[in-house]
C-alpha cells in the first residue's frame, strides 16, 4: 500500500480542489455512520475507514504510533475537514490521494533525520504489516531510546480508491462479490495515517516501492518501480529513519 501548520490553505502542485457539497456545521458534513455491512465499516460521506488502517488503533504489535482518539471521531473529523476545504492531493498513482489535516490526534512525528548523535540507535529487521504480505527489511529507532519526540504539525491521511482496495483484496484471495458487498459505497478509503511536520507527501520508502512493484499478490499495489522516484526516495531515506513505539 502509503496546508499550513496553522490549518490555513496553500496552493501546492499535485493538489486540486473539489466542489463543496456540504458546509461546516451541516449534519451531512459531521455525521459518521457505520456502513450497513457484515464488517461494520466506519464511513462518512467522502471517506471510509479501511481495516488496513484500523491496525493503527487495534494491533498491539503496531509500532508506528498507536492512535488513542476514537475511530468514529477521527473518521468524522477527516470527512468534515474535506467537506469544508474540498482539497485532494495526488499520490504516487491515480488510485492514491492525500488529505493533509492539522494534527488533532496529538501524534508525534514518525521519522527523524539520522545524525551522528542518533546513528548508533538505528535498528533493522524484517517486518510484515499483514499476515499475507512478504516481510521486508526495515530500519528504525525505538521511541524509548530518544529523549524527546516532538508532536507532529500535520496528518497525512492516505486514501486508496474503492476500486483499488477491491483489486488488492481479490488478488490476495478474497471473493470479489463478497468484497463488493462488504465495502461502503464511498469513493475513497483511508488506508494509512502518517504524522509529520510537512504539509505535503514525503517520499515513499524504497522498500515500499519495491513491494508495490512485486504486485498485489504479495501485499503491494502493482505499480511499477520508477527509477527517478526511487532515486529521490533513496536520497531522502538515506538521511532519515522511522520511529517505532
PDB file of N, CA, C and O in Angstrom, residues 1-2 49-71 74 103 105 107-108 110 129-130 155-159 190-196 243 245:
ATOM      1  N   UNK A   1       0.847  -1.114   0.000  1.00  0.00           N
ATOM      2  CA  UNK A   1       0.000   0.000   0.000  1.00  0.00           C
ATOM      3  C   UNK A   1       0.925   1.217   0.000  1.00  0.00           C
ATOM      4  O   UNK A   1       2.038   1.082   0.538  1.00  0.00           O
ATOM      5  N   UNK A   2       0.313   4.017   1.292  1.00  0.00           N
ATOM      6  CA  UNK A   2       1.175   4.990   1.789  1.00  0.00           C
ATOM      7  C   UNK A   2       0.183   5.965   1.920  1.00  0.00           C
ATOM      8  O   UNK A   2       0.138   6.983   1.268  1.00  0.00           O
ATOM      9  N   UNK A  49     -13.213   4.222   6.608  1.00  0.00           N
ATOM     10  CA  UNK A  49     -12.009   3.756   7.292  1.00  0.00           C
ATOM     11  C   UNK A  49     -11.774   2.295   6.928  1.00  0.00           C
ATOM     12  O   UNK A  49     -12.572   1.422   7.283  1.00  0.00           O
ATOM     13  N   UNK A  50     -10.677   2.029   6.204  1.00  0.00           N
ATOM     14  CA  UNK A  50     -10.366   0.676   5.763  1.00  0.00           C
ATOM     15  C   UNK A  50      -9.737  -0.124   6.903  1.00  0.00           C
ATOM     16  O   UNK A  50      -8.978   0.436   7.711  1.00  0.00           O
ATOM     17  N   UNK A  51     -10.014  -1.432   6.988  1.00  0.00           N
ATOM     18  CA  UNK A  51      -9.422  -2.247   8.060  1.00  0.00           C
ATOM     19  C   UNK A  51      -7.894  -2.216   8.095  1.00  0.00           C
ATOM     20  O   UNK A  51      -7.301  -2.352   9.165  1.00  0.00           O
ATOM     21  N   UNK A  52      -7.248  -2.026   6.929  1.00  0.00           N
ATOM     22  CA  UNK A  52      -5.787  -1.940   6.922  1.00  0.00           C
ATOM     23  C   UNK A  52      -5.312  -0.792   7.804  1.00  0.00           C
ATOM     24  O   UNK A  52      -4.263  -0.883   8.451  1.00  0.00           O
ATOM     25  N   UNK A  53      -6.086   0.270   7.846  1.00  0.00           N
ATOM     26  CA  UNK A  53      -5.731   1.427   8.673  1.00  0.00           C
ATOM     27  C   UNK A  53      -6.068   1.208  10.145  1.00  0.00           C
ATOM     28  O   UNK A  53      -5.415   1.769  11.025  1.00  0.00           O
ATOM     29  N   UNK A  54      -7.071   0.375  10.412  1.00  0.00           N
ATOM     30  CA  UNK A  54      -7.517   0.193  11.796  1.00  0.00           C
ATOM     31  C   UNK A  54      -6.451  -0.453  12.677  1.00  0.00           C
ATOM     32  O   UNK A  54      -6.542  -0.390  13.904  1.00  0.00           O
ATOM     33  N   UNK A  55      -5.435  -1.067  12.052  1.00  0.00           N
ATOM     34  CA  UNK A  55      -4.339  -1.608  12.860  1.00  0.00           C
ATOM     35  C   UNK A  55      -3.636  -0.520  13.659  1.00  0.00           C
ATOM     36  O   UNK A  55      -3.032  -0.790  14.698  1.00  0.00           O
ATOM     37  N   UNK A  56      -3.719   0.740  13.219  1.00  0.00           N
ATOM     38  CA  UNK A  56      -3.094   1.837  13.946  1.00  0.00           C
ATOM     39  C   UNK A  56      -3.817   2.128  15.258  1.00  0.00           C
ATOM     40  O   UNK A  56      -3.304   2.836  16.110  1.00  0.00           O
ATOM     41  N   UNK A  57      -4.994   1.563  15.420  1.00  0.00           N
ATOM     42  CA  UNK A  57      -5.721   1.592  16.696  1.00  0.00           C
ATOM     43  C   UNK A  57      -5.620   0.250  17.433  1.00  0.00           C
ATOM     44  O   UNK A  57      -5.370   0.234  18.634  1.00  0.00           O
ATOM     45  N   UNK A  58      -5.838  -0.835  16.689  1.00  0.00           N
ATOM     46  CA  UNK A  58      -6.163  -2.118  17.308  1.00  0.00           C
ATOM     47  C   UNK A  58      -5.016  -3.109  17.441  1.00  0.00           C
ATOM     48  O   UNK A  58      -5.080  -4.005  18.288  1.00  0.00           O
ATOM     49  N   UNK A  59      -4.003  -3.007  16.608  1.00  0.00           N
ATOM     50  CA  UNK A  59      -2.944  -4.019  16.577  1.00  0.00           C
ATOM     51  C   UNK A  59      -1.904  -3.727  17.656  1.00  0.00           C
ATOM     52  O   UNK A  59      -1.167  -2.737  17.560  1.00  0.00           O
ATOM     53  N   UNK A  60      -1.810  -4.564  18.688  1.00  0.00           N
ATOM     54  CA  UNK A  60      -0.841  -4.302  19.763  1.00  0.00           C
ATOM     55  C   UNK A  60       0.607  -4.360  19.297  1.00  0.00           C
ATOM     56  O   UNK A  60       1.492  -3.834  19.965  1.00  0.00           O
ATOM     57  N   UNK A  61       0.846  -4.985  18.143  1.00  0.00           N
ATOM     58  CA  UNK A  61       2.210  -5.066  17.631  1.00  0.00           C
ATOM     59  C   UNK A  61       2.545  -3.932  16.674  1.00  0.00           C
ATOM     60  O   UNK A  61       3.668  -3.854  16.174  1.00  0.00           O
ATOM     61  N   UNK A  62       1.578  -3.057  16.403  1.00  0.00           N
ATOM     62  CA  UNK A  62       1.845  -1.937  15.502  1.00  0.00           C
ATOM     63  C   UNK A  62       2.832  -0.976  16.155  1.00  0.00           C
ATOM     64  O   UNK A  62       2.656  -0.570  17.296  1.00  0.00           O
ATOM     65  N   UNK A  63       3.880  -0.608  15.436  1.00  0.00           N
ATOM     66  CA  UNK A  63       4.984   0.159  16.011  1.00  0.00           C
ATOM     67  C   UNK A  63       5.040   1.603  15.544  1.00  0.00           C
ATOM     68  O   UNK A  63       5.938   2.333  15.922  1.00  0.00           O
ATOM     69  N   UNK A  64       4.087   2.022  14.715  1.00  0.00           N
ATOM     70  CA  UNK A  64       4.200   3.345  14.122  1.00  0.00           C
ATOM     71  C   UNK A  64       3.528   4.465  14.873  1.00  0.00           C
ATOM     72  O   UNK A  64       3.369   5.549  14.337  1.00  0.00           O
ATOM     73  N   UNK A  65       3.099   4.243  16.084  1.00  0.00           N
ATOM     74  CA  UNK A  65       2.399   5.280  16.837  1.00  0.00           C
ATOM     75  C   UNK A  65       0.912   4.960  16.913  1.00  0.00           C
ATOM     76  O   UNK A  65       0.164   5.221  15.982  1.00  0.00           O
ATOM     77  N   UNK A  66       0.471   4.367  18.024  1.00  0.00           N
ATOM     78  CA  UNK A  66      -0.932   3.958  18.188  1.00  0.00           C
ATOM     79  C   UNK A  66      -1.802   5.197  18.408  1.00  0.00           C
ATOM     80  O   UNK A  66      -1.416   6.145  19.084  1.00  0.00           O
ATOM     81  N   UNK A  67      -2.996   5.154  17.856  1.00  0.00           N
ATOM     82  CA  UNK A  67      -3.935   6.263  17.961  1.00  0.00           C
ATOM     83  C   UNK A  67      -4.901   5.996  19.105  1.00  0.00           C
ATOM     84  O   UNK A  67      -5.475   4.913  19.208  1.00  0.00           O
ATOM     85  N   UNK A  68      -5.102   6.995  19.959  1.00  0.00           N
ATOM     86  CA  UNK A  68      -5.961   6.839  21.125  1.00  0.00           C
ATOM     87  C   UNK A  68      -7.340   7.466  20.939  1.00  0.00           C
ATOM     88  O   UNK A  68      -8.283   7.092  21.623  1.00  0.00           O
ATOM     89  N   UNK A  69      -7.455   8.448  20.047  1.00  0.00           N
ATOM     90  CA  UNK A  69      -8.769   9.013  19.755  1.00  0.00           C
ATOM     91  C   UNK A  69      -9.655   7.925  19.156  1.00  0.00           C
ATOM     92  O   UNK A  69      -9.164   6.981  18.540  1.00  0.00           O
ATOM     93  N   UNK A  70     -10.950   8.080  19.285  1.00  0.00           N
ATOM     94  CA  UNK A  70     -11.847   7.064  18.748  1.00  0.00           C
ATOM     95  C   UNK A  70     -11.827   7.078  17.224  1.00  0.00           C
ATOM     96  O   UNK A  70     -11.606   8.120  16.590  1.00  0.00           O
ATOM     97  N   UNK A  71     -12.068   5.911  16.641  1.00  0.00           N
ATOM     98  CA  UNK A  71     -12.156   5.817  15.184  1.00  0.00           C
ATOM     99  C   UNK A  71     -13.309   6.665  14.659  1.00  0.00           C
ATOM    100  O   UNK A  71     -13.204   7.270  13.589  1.00  0.00           O
ATOM    101  N   UNK A  74     -12.243  10.310  14.598  1.00  0.00           N
ATOM    102  CA  UNK A  74     -11.270  10.535  13.528  1.00  0.00           C
ATOM    103  C   UNK A  74     -11.955  10.579  12.163  1.00  0.00           C
ATOM    104  O   UNK A  74     -11.737  11.504  11.374  1.00  0.00           O
ATOM    105  N   UNK A 103      -2.751  18.235  12.922  1.00  0.00           N
ATOM    106  CA  UNK A 103      -2.637  17.049  13.774  1.00  0.00           C
ATOM    107  C   UNK A 103      -3.490  17.160  15.030  1.00  0.00           C
ATOM    108  O   UNK A 103      -2.993  17.461  16.117  1.00  0.00           O
ATOM    109  N   UNK A 105      -4.790  14.662  16.474  1.00  0.00           N
ATOM    110  CA  UNK A 105      -4.607  13.444  17.258  1.00  0.00           C
ATOM    111  C   UNK A 105      -3.478  13.558  18.279  1.00  0.00           C
ATOM    112  O   UNK A 105      -3.346  12.701  19.152  1.00  0.00           O
ATOM    113  N   UNK A 107      -0.336  13.099  17.666  1.00  0.00           N
ATOM    114  CA  UNK A 107       0.680  12.076  17.407  1.00  0.00           C
ATOM    115  C   UNK A 107       2.061  12.707  17.249  1.00  0.00           C
ATOM    116  O   UNK A 107       2.196  13.788  16.686  1.00  0.00           O
ATOM    117  N   UNK A 108       3.093  12.013  17.712  1.00  0.00           N
ATOM    118  CA  UNK A 108       4.459  12.508  17.488  1.00  0.00           C
ATOM    119  C   UNK A 108       4.889  12.270  16.038  1.00  0.00           C
ATOM    120  O   UNK A 108       4.277  11.460  15.328  1.00  0.00           O
ATOM    121  N   UNK A 110       6.839  10.726  12.976  1.00  0.00           N
ATOM    122  CA  UNK A 110       7.115   9.305  12.797  1.00  0.00           C
ATOM    123  C   UNK A 110       8.428   9.040  12.071  1.00  0.00           C
ATOM    124  O   UNK A 110       8.723   7.902  11.715  1.00  0.00           O
ATOM    125  N   UNK A 129       3.451  -6.111   7.432  1.00  0.00           N
ATOM    126  CA  UNK A 129       2.363  -5.322   8.000  1.00  0.00           C
ATOM    127  C   UNK A 129       1.087  -6.129   8.199  1.00  0.00           C
ATOM    128  O   UNK A 129       0.269  -5.806   9.057  1.00  0.00           O
ATOM    129  N   UNK A 130       0.915  -7.171   7.366  1.00  0.00           N
ATOM    130  CA  UNK A 130      -0.233  -8.060   7.497  1.00  0.00           C
ATOM    131  C   UNK A 130       0.252  -9.488   7.277  1.00  0.00           C
ATOM    132  O   UNK A 130       1.316  -9.701   6.671  1.00  0.00           O
ATOM    133  N   UNK A 155      -1.185  15.764   9.783  1.00  0.00           N
ATOM    134  CA  UNK A 155      -1.507  14.363   9.493  1.00  0.00           C
ATOM    135  C   UNK A 155      -1.631  14.210   7.984  1.00  0.00           C
ATOM    136  O   UNK A 155      -2.374  14.960   7.333  1.00  0.00           O
ATOM    137  N   UNK A 156      -0.889  13.268   7.438  1.00  0.00           N
ATOM    138  CA  UNK A 156      -1.057  12.889   6.038  1.00  0.00           C
ATOM    139  C   UNK A 156      -2.016  11.708   6.017  1.00  0.00           C
ATOM    140  O   UNK A 156      -1.650  10.585   6.375  1.00  0.00           O
ATOM    141  N   UNK A 157      -3.252  11.956   5.625  1.00  0.00           N
ATOM    142  CA  UNK A 157      -4.276  10.912   5.553  1.00  0.00           C
ATOM    143  C   UNK A 157      -4.238  10.345   4.134  1.00  0.00           C
ATOM    144  O   UNK A 157      -4.571  11.036   3.171  1.00  0.00           O
ATOM    145  N   UNK A 158      -3.819   9.091   4.011  1.00  0.00           N
ATOM    146  CA  UNK A 158      -3.594   8.482   2.709  1.00  0.00           C
ATOM    147  C   UNK A 158      -4.839   7.699   2.293  1.00  0.00           C
ATOM    148  O   UNK A 158      -5.370   6.893   3.063  1.00  0.00           O
ATOM    149  N   UNK A 159      -5.288   7.948   1.082  1.00  0.00           N
ATOM    150  CA  UNK A 159      -6.516   7.359   0.554  1.00  0.00           C
ATOM    151  C   UNK A 159      -6.208   6.451  -0.634  1.00  0.00           C
ATOM    152  O   UNK A 159      -5.339   6.759  -1.451  1.00  0.00           O
ATOM    153  N   UNK A 190      -9.690   5.287   3.644  1.00  0.00           N
ATOM    154  CA  UNK A 190      -8.498   5.727   4.385  1.00  0.00           C
ATOM    155  C   UNK A 190      -7.673   4.496   4.713  1.00  0.00           C
ATOM    156  O   UNK A 190      -8.131   3.611   5.439  1.00  0.00           O
ATOM    157  N   UNK A 191      -6.449   4.413   4.170  1.00  0.00           N
ATOM    158  CA  UNK A 191      -5.645   3.206   4.369  1.00  0.00           C
ATOM    159  C   UNK A 191      -4.424   3.442   5.265  1.00  0.00           C
ATOM    160  O   UNK A 191      -3.794   2.478   5.706  1.00  0.00           O
ATOM    161  N   UNK A 192      -4.089   4.702   5.556  1.00  0.00           N
ATOM    162  CA  UNK A 192      -2.939   4.957   6.438  1.00  0.00           C
ATOM    163  C   UNK A 192      -2.973   6.400   6.914  1.00  0.00           C
ATOM    164  O   UNK A 192      -3.522   7.284   6.243  1.00  0.00           O
ATOM    165  N   UNK A 193      -2.381   6.618   8.087  1.00  0.00           N
ATOM    166  CA  UNK A 193      -2.287   7.956   8.678  1.00  0.00           C
ATOM    167  C   UNK A 193      -0.849   8.173   9.107  1.00  0.00           C
ATOM    168  O   UNK A 193      -0.303   7.405   9.908  1.00  0.00           O
ATOM    169  N   UNK A 194      -0.213   9.186   8.587  1.00  0.00           N
ATOM    170  CA  UNK A 194       1.175   9.485   8.911  1.00  0.00           C
ATOM    171  C   UNK A 194       1.255  10.841   9.585  1.00  0.00           C
ATOM    172  O   UNK A 194       0.709  11.826   9.082  1.00  0.00           O
ATOM    173  N   UNK A 195       1.925  10.888  10.726  1.00  0.00           N
ATOM    174  CA  UNK A 195       2.126  12.141  11.450  1.00  0.00           C
ATOM    175  C   UNK A 195       3.476  12.728  11.043  1.00  0.00           C
ATOM    176  O   UNK A 195       4.506  12.065  11.147  1.00  0.00           O
ATOM    177  N   UNK A 196       3.464  13.981  10.574  1.00  0.00           N
ATOM    178  CA  UNK A 196       4.681  14.600  10.063  1.00  0.00           C
ATOM    179  C   UNK A 196       4.561  16.114  10.161  1.00  0.00           C
ATOM    180  O   UNK A 196       3.471  16.646  10.391  1.00  0.00           O
ATOM    181  N   UNK A 243      10.468   6.185  13.391  1.00  0.00           N
ATOM    182  CA  UNK A 243      10.437   5.985  14.845  1.00  0.00           C
ATOM    183  C   UNK A 243       9.388   4.922  15.150  1.00  0.00           C
ATOM    184  O   UNK A 243       8.254   5.006  14.659  1.00  0.00           O
ATOM    185  N   UNK A 245       7.313   2.812  18.238  1.00  0.00           N
ATOM    186  CA  UNK A 245       6.963   2.884  19.657  1.00  0.00           C
ATOM    187  C   UNK A 245       7.267   1.547  20.331  1.00  0.00           C
ATOM    188  O   UNK A 245       7.507   0.537  19.663  1.00  0.00           O
TER     189      UNK A 245
END
